């Protein structure tokens, strides 16, 4: 696409009449620039893209988008907000790909990943080609790619959606983080269905207050659009049991569909029964009523299932077909994942890394645990410090044997993170083992028949971030090794 044509999508009052090179790609990382790239200078938290513009030109950039004048040998187009401009340009460059498919976005503190995978299964069972963008990976039809952020930047997003369109994907499902909403990463994404799971304390290192965190989430629903288009209606799928839903209803002009357990909702679960093998409940959806038997465990799993069923119905899916898909799902990696290696006690790995998610998982364990509950838990470095004592207090309140350990300390001292956790449980009994591998082995050594070990915080992650290093570490692998070691020594 020619530069003049691409820039016309910015609708600037000041037209650009300079050189008109062919643009071959849009990049905001100078290391990815190729001949003919349009390089967009983005001010980040640690680096400023303006400082790398000259390198980008040396690598072949044909033009540069910037927020200030730069002395370069290629056209420099000055904009007020380069991040906002990048979203517009990326959407245009890749041919408005999200207008060519159904796009479902999921936001909330907990449950985004599980809900997205539930929906993927539902649509795949309908023989649809799907795309998935989230915490674990990006999947385009049958091809899986690694991902660094829950929600990538706008260029990466639009490129992925373009590849989905080229692969004939009909339904794309993505996790939408509060960071992405606040930073405008999803500008240009034409969502059809926006799902809200829940809102609990997290990311206060970024948002500072829960009010600002909630406001960031509300952007998702206010950006759904303000028109009612017959052949492409917009839906806001909201958790009736969460207080934030009232604000989101005010924020959106889309058709609101609610789901829940405790309060009246369009789609509701009642008569919930939970045991170590799964969960059952009665679903009411309008005038319809169905009995559902899940292989998933816990009340939080019911919420995830309700949100997925609600979104599927908004997309026009058949209720009974949707239920059959849901009942067939065994689980999502790292989400209440059972580790079995012929031991006589239960070992569960879960991504629970917020106070609310840890509380939910421990309460679920408490519903079927016959004896002791061990919980191995830590807190990430360079993240919200206020939740550390809260996490510790929840662990001590809901587990018989809490073990505090290292998570992803990043640039912080792991020992100091543990001291921050201990500040919330003065006078209570717990064990501190900084080395996560040793902490897992300790719990496995101590567990007896009928006990439950919950390894919380990292879930599907296969690494540990220590300083500048990314070390291989998988809670599931470590649990299996510890179990095998114990069984081998008996």
JSON list of C-alpha atoms in Angstrom, two decimals, residues 264-475:
[
{"chain": "A", "resi": 264, "resn": "UNK", "atom": "CA", "xyz": [-31.45, -13.10, 38.74]},
{"chain": "A", "resi": 265, "resn": "UNK", "atom": "CA", "xyz": [-29.93, -13.47, 35.28]},
{"chain": "A", "resi": 266, "resn": "UNK", "atom": "CA", "xyz": [-30.87, -14.36, 31.72]},
{"chain": "A", "resi": 267, "resn": "UNK", "atom": "CA", "xyz": [-28.76, -17.50, 31.96]},
{"chain": "A", "resi": 268, "resn": "UNK", "atom": "CA", "xyz": [-28.42, -18.98, 35.43]},
{"chain": "A", "resi": 269, "resn": "UNK", "atom": "CA", "xyz": [-27.12, -22.04, 37.28]},
{"chain": "A", "resi": 270, "resn": "UNK", "atom": "CA", "xyz": [-28.88, -23.56, 40.28]},
{"chain": "A", "resi": 271, "resn": "UNK", "atom": "CA", "xyz": [-28.68, -26.75, 42.35]},
{"chain": "A", "resi": 272, "resn": "UNK", "atom": "CA", "xyz": [-24.87, -26.89, 41.98]},
{"chain": "A", "resi": 273, "resn": "UNK", "atom": "CA", "xyz": [-23.20, -30.10, 43.15]},
{"chain": "A", "resi": 274, "resn": "UNK", "atom": "CA", "xyz": [-19.38, -30.38, 43.36]},
{"chain": "A", "resi": 275, "resn": "UNK", "atom": "CA", "xyz": [-17.14, -33.36, 44.06]},
{"chain": "A", "resi": 276, "resn": "UNK", "atom": "CA", "xyz": [-13.61, -34.50, 43.20]},
{"chain": "A", "resi": 277, "resn": "UNK", "atom": "CA", "xyz": [-14.76, -35.86, 39.81]},
{"chain": "A", "resi": 278, "resn": "UNK", "atom": "CA", "xyz": [-16.68, -32.88, 38.48]},
{"chain": "A", "resi": 279, "resn": "UNK", "atom": "CA", "xyz": [-19.58, -30.48, 38.87]},
{"chain": "A", "resi": 280, "resn": "UNK", "atom": "CA", "xyz": [-23.26, -30.68, 38.03]},
{"chain": "A", "resi": 281, "resn": "UNK", "atom": "CA", "xyz": [-26.00, -28.04, 37.96]},
{"chain": "A", "resi": 282, "resn": "UNK", "atom": "CA", "xyz": [-29.31, -27.12, 36.41]},
{"chain": "A", "resi": 283, "resn": "UNK", "atom": "CA", "xyz": [-29.13, -24.44, 33.74]},
{"chain": "A", "resi": 284, "resn": "UNK", "atom": "CA", "xyz": [-31.97, -22.04, 33.02]},
{"chain": "A", "resi": 285, "resn": "UNK", "atom": "CA", "xyz": [-31.76, -20.06, 29.79]},
{"chain": "A", "resi": 286, "resn": "UNK", "atom": "CA", "xyz": [-34.89, -18.05, 29.25]},
{"chain": "A", "resi": 287, "resn": "UNK", "atom": "CA", "xyz": [-37.69, -20.60, 29.29]},
{"chain": "A", "resi": 288, "resn": "UNK", "atom": "CA", "xyz": [-35.32, -23.52, 28.69]},
{"chain": "A", "resi": 289, "resn": "UNK", "atom": "CA", "xyz": [-33.94, -25.73, 31.47]},
{"chain": "A", "resi": 290, "resn": "UNK", "atom": "CA", "xyz": [-31.17, -28.33, 31.19]},
{"chain": "A", "resi": 291, "resn": "UNK", "atom": "CA", "xyz": [-29.18, -30.56, 33.56]},
{"chain": "A", "resi": 292, "resn": "UNK", "atom": "CA", "xyz": [-25.42, -30.24, 32.96]},
{"chain": "A", "resi": 293, "resn": "UNK", "atom": "CA", "xyz": [-22.67, -32.60, 34.15]},
{"chain": "A", "resi": 294, "resn": "UNK", "atom": "CA", "xyz": [-19.16, -31.13, 33.87]},
{"chain": "A", "resi": 295, "resn": "UNK", "atom": "CA", "xyz": [-15.76, -32.77, 34.08]},
{"chain": "A", "resi": 296, "resn": "UNK", "atom": "CA", "xyz": [-14.57, -29.41, 35.47]},
{"chain": "A", "resi": 297, "resn": "UNK", "atom": "CA", "xyz": [-14.51, -28.75, 39.21]},
{"chain": "A", "resi": 298, "resn": "UNK", "atom": "CA", "xyz": [-15.69, -25.78, 41.25]},
{"chain": "A", "resi": 299, "resn": "UNK", "atom": "CA", "xyz": [-18.12, -22.90, 41.41]},
{"chain": "A", "resi": 300, "resn": "UNK", "atom": "CA", "xyz": [-15.69, -20.74, 39.45]},
{"chain": "A", "resi": 301, "resn": "UNK", "atom": "CA", "xyz": [-15.86, -23.34, 36.66]},
{"chain": "A", "resi": 302, "resn": "UNK", "atom": "CA", "xyz": [-19.64, -22.93, 36.61]},
{"chain": "A", "resi": 303, "resn": "UNK", "atom": "CA", "xyz": [-19.20, -19.18, 36.09]},
{"chain": "A", "resi": 304, "resn": "UNK", "atom": "CA", "xyz": [-16.78, -19.82, 33.22]},
{"chain": "A", "resi": 305, "resn": "UNK", "atom": "CA", "xyz": [-19.20, -22.27, 31.63]},
{"chain": "A", "resi": 306, "resn": "UNK", "atom": "CA", "xyz": [-22.12, -19.85, 32.02]},
{"chain": "A", "resi": 307, "resn": "UNK", "atom": "CA", "xyz": [-20.16, -17.07, 30.32]},
{"chain": "A", "resi": 308, "resn": "UNK", "atom": "CA", "xyz": [-19.19, -19.36, 27.44]},
{"chain": "A", "resi": 309, "resn": "UNK", "atom": "CA", "xyz": [-22.74, -20.67, 26.96]},
{"chain": "A", "resi": 310, "resn": "UNK", "atom": "CA", "xyz": [-24.09, -17.10, 27.04]},
{"chain": "A", "resi": 311, "resn": "UNK", "atom": "CA", "xyz": [-21.64, -15.96, 24.37]},
{"chain": "A", "resi": 312, "resn": "UNK", "atom": "CA", "xyz": [-22.37, -19.01, 22.23]},
{"chain": "A", "resi": 313, "resn": "UNK", "atom": "CA", "xyz": [-26.12, -18.36, 22.38]},
{"chain": "A", "resi": 314, "resn": "UNK", "atom": "CA", "xyz": [-25.53, -14.73, 21.42]},
{"chain": "A", "resi": 315, "resn": "UNK", "atom": "CA", "xyz": [-23.66, -16.04, 18.39]},
{"chain": "A", "resi": 316, "resn": "UNK", "atom": "CA", "xyz": [-26.73, -18.06, 17.41]},
{"chain": "A", "resi": 317, "resn": "UNK", "atom": "CA", "xyz": [-25.51, -21.48, 18.49]},
{"chain": "A", "resi": 318, "resn": "UNK", "atom": "CA", "xyz": [-27.95, -24.22, 19.47]},
{"chain": "A", "resi": 319, "resn": "UNK", "atom": "CA", "xyz": [-28.28, -24.69, 23.25]},
{"chain": "A", "resi": 320, "resn": "UNK", "atom": "CA", "xyz": [-28.12, -28.50, 23.25]},
{"chain": "A", "resi": 321, "resn": "UNK", "atom": "CA", "xyz": [-25.15, -28.60, 20.88]},
{"chain": "A", "resi": 322, "resn": "UNK", "atom": "CA", "xyz": [-23.37, -26.07, 23.08]},
{"chain": "A", "resi": 323, "resn": "UNK", "atom": "CA", "xyz": [-24.02, -28.13, 26.22]},
{"chain": "A", "resi": 324, "resn": "UNK", "atom": "CA", "xyz": [-22.69, -31.30, 24.55]},
{"chain": "A", "resi": 325, "resn": "UNK", "atom": "CA", "xyz": [-19.45, -29.47, 23.75]},
{"chain": "A", "resi": 326, "resn": "UNK", "atom": "CA", "xyz": [-19.15, -28.13, 27.30]},
{"chain": "A", "resi": 327, "resn": "UNK", "atom": "CA", "xyz": [-19.78, -31.51, 28.91]},
{"chain": "A", "resi": 328, "resn": "UNK", "atom": "CA", "xyz": [-17.04, -33.06, 26.76]},
{"chain": "A", "resi": 329, "resn": "UNK", "atom": "CA", "xyz": [-14.31, -30.68, 27.96]},
{"chain": "A", "resi": 330, "resn": "UNK", "atom": "CA", "xyz": [-11.85, -32.14, 30.45]},
{"chain": "A", "resi": 331, "resn": "UNK", "atom": "CA", "xyz": [-10.10, -28.88, 31.33]},
{"chain": "A", "resi": 332, "resn": "UNK", "atom": "CA", "xyz": [-7.53, -26.28, 30.31]},
{"chain": "A", "resi": 333, "resn": "UNK", "atom": "CA", "xyz": [-3.81, -26.64, 30.92]},
{"chain": "A", "resi": 334, "resn": "UNK", "atom": "CA", "xyz": [-2.79, -25.15, 34.26]},
{"chain": "A", "resi": 335, "resn": "UNK", "atom": "CA", "xyz": [-6.37, -24.42, 35.32]},
{"chain": "A", "resi": 336, "resn": "UNK", "atom": "CA", "xyz": [-7.25, -26.77, 38.19]},
{"chain": "A", "resi": 337, "resn": "UNK", "atom": "CA", "xyz": [-5.15, -29.39, 36.42]},
{"chain": "A", "resi": 338, "resn": "UNK", "atom": "CA", "xyz": [-4.89, -32.71, 38.24]},
{"chain": "A", "resi": 339, "resn": "UNK", "atom": "CA", "xyz": [-1.44, -34.32, 38.35]},
{"chain": "A", "resi": 340, "resn": "UNK", "atom": "CA", "xyz": [-1.74, -38.09, 38.59]},
{"chain": "A", "resi": 341, "resn": "UNK", "atom": "CA", "xyz": [1.25, -40.40, 38.98]},
{"chain": "A", "resi": 342, "resn": "UNK", "atom": "CA", "xyz": [-0.29, -43.27, 40.99]},
{"chain": "A", "resi": 343, "resn": "UNK", "atom": "CA", "xyz": [-0.11, -41.36, 44.27]},
{"chain": "A", "resi": 344, "resn": "UNK", "atom": "CA", "xyz": [-2.84, -41.72, 46.92]},
{"chain": "A", "resi": 345, "resn": "UNK", "atom": "CA", "xyz": [-3.26, -37.97, 47.44]},
{"chain": "A", "resi": 346, "resn": "UNK", "atom": "CA", "xyz": [-4.44, -35.27, 45.05]},
{"chain": "A", "resi": 347, "resn": "UNK", "atom": "CA", "xyz": [-2.10, -32.76, 43.42]},
{"chain": "A", "resi": 348, "resn": "UNK", "atom": "CA", "xyz": [-3.61, -29.79, 41.60]},
{"chain": "A", "resi": 349, "resn": "UNK", "atom": "CA", "xyz": [-1.80, -27.10, 39.60]},
{"chain": "A", "resi": 350, "resn": "UNK", "atom": "CA", "xyz": [-3.67, -23.84, 39.09]},
{"chain": "A", "resi": 351, "resn": "UNK", "atom": "CA", "xyz": [-2.86, -20.40, 37.70]},
{"chain": "A", "resi": 352, "resn": "UNK", "atom": "CA", "xyz": [-4.49, -18.70, 40.72]},
{"chain": "A", "resi": 353, "resn": "UNK", "atom": "CA", "xyz": [-2.33, -15.61, 41.25]},
{"chain": "A", "resi": 354, "resn": "UNK", "atom": "CA", "xyz": [-4.83, -13.09, 42.62]},
{"chain": "A", "resi": 355, "resn": "UNK", "atom": "CA", "xyz": [-6.51, -13.07, 46.04]},
{"chain": "A", "resi": 356, "resn": "UNK", "atom": "CA", "xyz": [-9.92, -13.85, 44.56]},
{"chain": "A", "resi": 357, "resn": "UNK", "atom": "CA", "xyz": [-8.73, -16.71, 42.35]},
{"chain": "A", "resi": 358, "resn": "UNK", "atom": "CA", "xyz": [-6.71, -18.25, 45.19]},
{"chain": "A", "resi": 359, "resn": "UNK", "atom": "CA", "xyz": [-9.72, -18.03, 47.49]},
{"chain": "A", "resi": 360, "resn": "UNK", "atom": "CA", "xyz": [-12.01, -19.59, 44.87]},
{"chain": "A", "resi": 361, "resn": "UNK", "atom": "CA", "xyz": [-9.67, -22.49, 44.20]},
{"chain": "A", "resi": 362, "resn": "UNK", "atom": "CA", "xyz": [-9.01, -23.20, 47.88]},
{"chain": "A", "resi": 363, "resn": "UNK", "atom": "CA", "xyz": [-12.74, -23.11, 48.67]},
{"chain": "A", "resi": 364, "resn": "UNK", "atom": "CA", "xyz": [-13.32, -25.58, 45.86]},
{"chain": "A", "resi": 365, "resn": "UNK", "atom": "CA", "xyz": [-10.60, -27.87, 47.23]},
{"chain": "A", "resi": 366, "resn": "UNK", "atom": "CA", "xyz": [-12.20, -27.56, 50.67]},
{"chain": "A", "resi": 367, "resn": "UNK", "atom": "CA", "xyz": [-15.45, -28.95, 49.30]},
{"chain": "A", "resi": 368, "resn": "UNK", "atom": "CA", "xyz": [-13.96, -32.38, 48.56]},
{"chain": "A", "resi": 369, "resn": "UNK", "atom": "CA", "xyz": [-10.71, -32.60, 50.58]},
{"chain": "A", "resi": 370, "resn": "UNK", "atom": "CA", "xyz": [-11.03, -35.32, 53.23]},
{"chain": "A", "resi": 371, "resn": "UNK", "atom": "CA", "xyz": [-7.93, -34.48, 55.25]},
{"chain": "A", "resi": 372, "resn": "UNK", "atom": "CA", "xyz": [-5.13, -31.90, 54.98]},
{"chain": "A", "resi": 373, "resn": "UNK", "atom": "CA", "xyz": [-4.90, -29.14, 52.35]},
{"chain": "A", "resi": 374, "resn": "UNK", "atom": "CA", "xyz": [-1.38, -28.08, 51.41]},
{"chain": "A", "resi": 375, "resn": "UNK", "atom": "CA", "xyz": [-1.09, -24.90, 49.37]},
{"chain": "A", "resi": 376, "resn": "UNK", "atom": "CA", "xyz": [2.16, -23.78, 47.76]},
{"chain": "A", "resi": 377, "resn": "UNK", "atom": "CA", "xyz": [1.89, -20.09, 46.94]},
{"chain": "A", "resi": 378, "resn": "UNK", "atom": "CA", "xyz": [4.08, -17.10, 46.17]},
{"chain": "A", "resi": 379, "resn": "UNK", "atom": "CA", "xyz": [3.73, -13.63, 44.65]},
{"chain": "A", "resi": 380, "resn": "UNK", "atom": "CA", "xyz": [5.34, -12.16, 41.56]},
{"chain": "A", "resi": 381, "resn": "UNK", "atom": "CA", "xyz": [7.99, -9.47, 41.73]},
{"chain": "A", "resi": 382, "resn": "UNK", "atom": "CA", "xyz": [7.54, -6.03, 40.13]},
{"chain": "A", "resi": 383, "resn": "UNK", "atom": "CA", "xyz": [3.78, -6.40, 40.54]},
{"chain": "A", "resi": 384, "resn": "UNK", "atom": "CA", "xyz": [1.08, -5.20, 42.95]},
{"chain": "A", "resi": 385, "resn": "UNK", "atom": "CA", "xyz": [2.67, -5.47, 46.40]},
{"chain": "A", "resi": 386, "resn": "UNK", "atom": "CA", "xyz": [-0.57, -4.83, 48.31]},
{"chain": "A", "resi": 387, "resn": "UNK", "atom": "CA", "xyz": [-1.93, -8.28, 47.45]},
{"chain": "A", "resi": 388, "resn": "UNK", "atom": "CA", "xyz": [1.02, -10.15, 49.01]},
{"chain": "A", "resi": 389, "resn": "UNK", "atom": "CA", "xyz": [-0.19, -10.13, 52.64]},
{"chain": "A", "resi": 390, "resn": "UNK", "atom": "CA", "xyz": [-3.74, -10.78, 51.40]},
{"chain": "A", "resi": 391, "resn": "UNK", "atom": "CA", "xyz": [-2.65, -13.86, 49.46]},
{"chain": "A", "resi": 392, "resn": "UNK", "atom": "CA", "xyz": [-0.81, -15.13, 52.53]},
{"chain": "A", "resi": 393, "resn": "UNK", "atom": "CA", "xyz": [-3.83, -14.56, 54.77]},
{"chain": "A", "resi": 394, "resn": "UNK", "atom": "CA", "xyz": [-6.12, -16.45, 52.38]},
{"chain": "A", "resi": 395, "resn": "UNK", "atom": "CA", "xyz": [-3.66, -19.34, 52.23]},
{"chain": "A", "resi": 396, "resn": "UNK", "atom": "CA", "xyz": [-3.49, -19.55, 56.03]},
{"chain": "A", "resi": 397, "resn": "UNK", "atom": "CA", "xyz": [-7.26, -19.27, 56.43]},
{"chain": "A", "resi": 398, "resn": "UNK", "atom": "CA", "xyz": [-8.31, -21.87, 53.86]},
{"chain": "A", "resi": 399, "resn": "UNK", "atom": "CA", "xyz": [-5.45, -24.40, 53.94]},
{"chain": "A", "resi": 400, "resn": "UNK", "atom": "CA", "xyz": [-4.23, -26.54, 56.82]},
{"chain": "A", "resi": 401, "resn": "UNK", "atom": "CA", "xyz": [-0.61, -26.43, 55.62]},
{"chain": "A", "resi": 402, "resn": "UNK", "atom": "CA", "xyz": [0.32, -23.20, 53.77]},
{"chain": "A", "resi": 403, "resn": "UNK", "atom": "CA", "xyz": [3.78, -23.08, 52.21]},
{"chain": "A", "resi": 404, "resn": "UNK", "atom": "CA", "xyz": [5.12, -19.72, 51.00]},
{"chain": "A", "resi": 405, "resn": "UNK", "atom": "CA", "xyz": [7.63, -19.86, 48.18]},
{"chain": "A", "resi": 406, "resn": "UNK", "atom": "CA", "xyz": [9.09, -17.99, 45.23]},
{"chain": "A", "resi": 407, "resn": "UNK", "atom": "CA", "xyz": [6.97, -17.27, 42.15]},
{"chain": "A", "resi": 408, "resn": "UNK", "atom": "CA", "xyz": [8.46, -15.03, 39.44]},
{"chain": "A", "resi": 409, "resn": "UNK", "atom": "CA", "xyz": [10.59, -12.63, 41.53]},
{"chain": "A", "resi": 410, "resn": "UNK", "atom": "CA", "xyz": [11.81, -10.74, 38.45]},
{"chain": "A", "resi": 411, "resn": "UNK", "atom": "CA", "xyz": [14.03, -7.84, 39.61]},
{"chain": "A", "resi": 412, "resn": "UNK", "atom": "CA", "xyz": [12.97, -8.09, 43.26]},
{"chain": "A", "resi": 413, "resn": "UNK", "atom": "CA", "xyz": [14.57, -10.06, 46.07]},
{"chain": "A", "resi": 414, "resn": "UNK", "atom": "CA", "xyz": [12.53, -13.24, 46.54]},
{"chain": "A", "resi": 415, "resn": "UNK", "atom": "CA", "xyz": [13.18, -13.19, 50.28]},
{"chain": "A", "resi": 416, "resn": "UNK", "atom": "CA", "xyz": [11.71, -9.68, 50.57]},
{"chain": "A", "resi": 417, "resn": "UNK", "atom": "CA", "xyz": [8.59, -10.74, 48.68]},
{"chain": "A", "resi": 418, "resn": "UNK", "atom": "CA", "xyz": [8.15, -13.55, 51.19]},
{"chain": "A", "resi": 419, "resn": "UNK", "atom": "CA", "xyz": [8.58, -11.11, 54.08]},
{"chain": "A", "resi": 420, "resn": "UNK", "atom": "CA", "xyz": [5.84, -8.95, 52.52]},
{"chain": "A", "resi": 421, "resn": "UNK", "atom": "CA", "xyz": [3.59, -12.00, 52.49]},
{"chain": "A", "resi": 422, "resn": "UNK", "atom": "CA", "xyz": [4.41, -12.89, 56.09]},
{"chain": "A", "resi": 423, "resn": "UNK", "atom": "CA", "xyz": [3.36, -9.42, 57.22]},
{"chain": "A", "resi": 424, "resn": "UNK", "atom": "CA", "xyz": [-0.25, -10.46, 56.69]},
{"chain": "A", "resi": 425, "resn": "UNK", "atom": "CA", "xyz": [-0.16, -13.61, 58.84]},
{"chain": "A", "resi": 426, "resn": "UNK", "atom": "CA", "xyz": [1.58, -12.68, 62.09]},
{"chain": "A", "resi": 427, "resn": "UNK", "atom": "CA", "xyz": [0.97, -15.35, 64.71]},
{"chain": "A", "resi": 428, "resn": "UNK", "atom": "CA", "xyz": [-0.32, -17.93, 62.23]},
{"chain": "A", "resi": 429, "resn": "UNK", "atom": "CA", "xyz": [1.33, -21.21, 61.30]},
{"chain": "A", "resi": 430, "resn": "UNK", "atom": "CA", "xyz": [2.95, -21.61, 57.90]},
{"chain": "A", "resi": 431, "resn": "UNK", "atom": "CA", "xyz": [6.15, -22.83, 56.28]},
{"chain": "A", "resi": 432, "resn": "UNK", "atom": "CA", "xyz": [8.55, -20.74, 54.19]},
{"chain": "A", "resi": 433, "resn": "UNK", "atom": "CA", "xyz": [10.66, -22.48, 51.55]},
{"chain": "A", "resi": 434, "resn": "UNK", "atom": "CA", "xyz": [12.06, -19.95, 49.09]},
{"chain": "A", "resi": 435, "resn": "UNK", "atom": "CA", "xyz": [13.14, -22.49, 46.48]},
{"chain": "A", "resi": 436, "resn": "UNK", "atom": "CA", "xyz": [9.96, -23.45, 44.59]},
{"chain": "A", "resi": 437, "resn": "UNK", "atom": "CA", "xyz": [11.26, -26.88, 43.59]},
{"chain": "A", "resi": 438, "resn": "UNK", "atom": "CA", "xyz": [12.06, -27.70, 47.19]},
{"chain": "A", "resi": 439, "resn": "UNK", "atom": "CA", "xyz": [8.68, -26.38, 48.33]},
{"chain": "A", "resi": 440, "resn": "UNK", "atom": "CA", "xyz": [6.86, -28.73, 45.95]},
{"chain": "A", "resi": 441, "resn": "UNK", "atom": "CA", "xyz": [9.03, -31.67, 47.00]},
{"chain": "A", "resi": 442, "resn": "UNK", "atom": "CA", "xyz": [8.41, -30.86, 50.69]},
{"chain": "A", "resi": 443, "resn": "UNK", "atom": "CA", "xyz": [4.62, -30.93, 50.24]},
{"chain": "A", "resi": 444, "resn": "UNK", "atom": "CA", "xyz": [4.75, -34.18, 48.27]},
{"chain": "A", "resi": 445, "resn": "UNK", "atom": "CA", "xyz": [6.91, -35.75, 51.01]},
{"chain": "A", "resi": 446, "resn": "UNK", "atom": "CA", "xyz": [4.50, -34.68, 53.76]},
{"chain": "A", "resi": 447, "resn": "UNK", "atom": "CA", "xyz": [1.21, -35.53, 52.04]},
{"chain": "A", "resi": 448, "resn": "UNK", "atom": "CA", "xyz": [-0.70, -38.63, 53.11]},
{"chain": "A", "resi": 449, "resn": "UNK", "atom": "CA", "xyz": [-3.62, -40.57, 51.66]},
{"chain": "A", "resi": 450, "resn": "UNK", "atom": "CA", "xyz": [-6.66, -38.31, 51.22]},
{"chain": "A", "resi": 451, "resn": "UNK", "atom": "CA", "xyz": [-4.70, -35.06, 51.40]},
{"chain": "A", "resi": 452, "resn": "UNK", "atom": "CA", "xyz": [-4.75, -32.40, 48.66]},
{"chain": "A", "resi": 453, "resn": "UNK", "atom": "CA", "xyz": [-1.79, -30.35, 47.43]},
{"chain": "A", "resi": 454, "resn": "UNK", "atom": "CA", "xyz": [-2.57, -27.14, 45.53]},
{"chain": "A", "resi": 455, "resn": "UNK", "atom": "CA", "xyz": [0.36, -25.59, 43.66]},
{"chain": "A", "resi": 456, "resn": "UNK", "atom": "CA", "xyz": [-0.86, -22.07, 42.89]},
{"chain": "A", "resi": 457, "resn": "UNK", "atom": "CA", "xyz": [0.31, -19.13, 40.83]},
{"chain": "A", "resi": 458, "resn": "UNK", "atom": "CA", "xyz": [2.01, -20.33, 37.67]},
{"chain": "A", "resi": 459, "resn": "UNK", "atom": "CA", "xyz": [-0.37, -22.84, 36.11]},
{"chain": "A", "resi": 460, "resn": "UNK", "atom": "CA", "xyz": [0.58, -23.46, 32.49]},
{"chain": "A", "resi": 461, "resn": "UNK", "atom": "CA", "xyz": [3.78, -21.41, 32.66]},
{"chain": "A", "resi": 462, "resn": "UNK", "atom": "CA", "xyz": [6.96, -23.31, 31.83]},
{"chain": "A", "resi": 463, "resn": "UNK", "atom": "CA", "xyz": [9.42, -20.74, 33.12]},
{"chain": "A", "resi": 464, "resn": "UNK", "atom": "CA", "xyz": [10.49, -18.75, 36.16]},
{"chain": "A", "resi": 465, "resn": "UNK", "atom": "CA", "xyz": [11.61, -15.13, 35.85]},
{"chain": "A", "resi": 466, "resn": "UNK", "atom": "CA", "xyz": [14.59, -14.46, 38.13]},
{"chain": "A", "resi": 467, "resn": "UNK", "atom": "CA", "xyz": [16.38, -11.17, 37.54]},
{"chain": "A", "resi": 468, "resn": "UNK", "atom": "CA", "xyz": [17.04, -10.96, 33.80]},
{"chain": "A", "resi": 469, "resn": "UNK", "atom": "CA", "xyz": [16.96, -14.74, 33.38]},
{"chain": "A", "resi": 470, "resn": "UNK", "atom": "CA", "xyz": [14.13, -16.88, 32.03]},
{"chain": "A", "resi": 471, "resn": "UNK", "atom": "CA", "xyz": [14.63, -20.27, 33.66]},
{"chain": "A", "resi": 472, "resn": "UNK", "atom": "CA", "xyz": [12.76, -23.40, 32.64]},
{"chain": "A", "resi": 473, "resn": "UNK", "atom": "CA", "xyz": [10.33, -24.33, 35.39]},
{"chain": "A", "resi": 474, "resn": "UNK", "atom": "CA", "xyz": [7.04, -26.20, 35.15]},
{"chain": "A", "resi": 475, "resn": "UNK", "atom": "CA", "xyz": [5.00, -26.86, 38.30]}
]
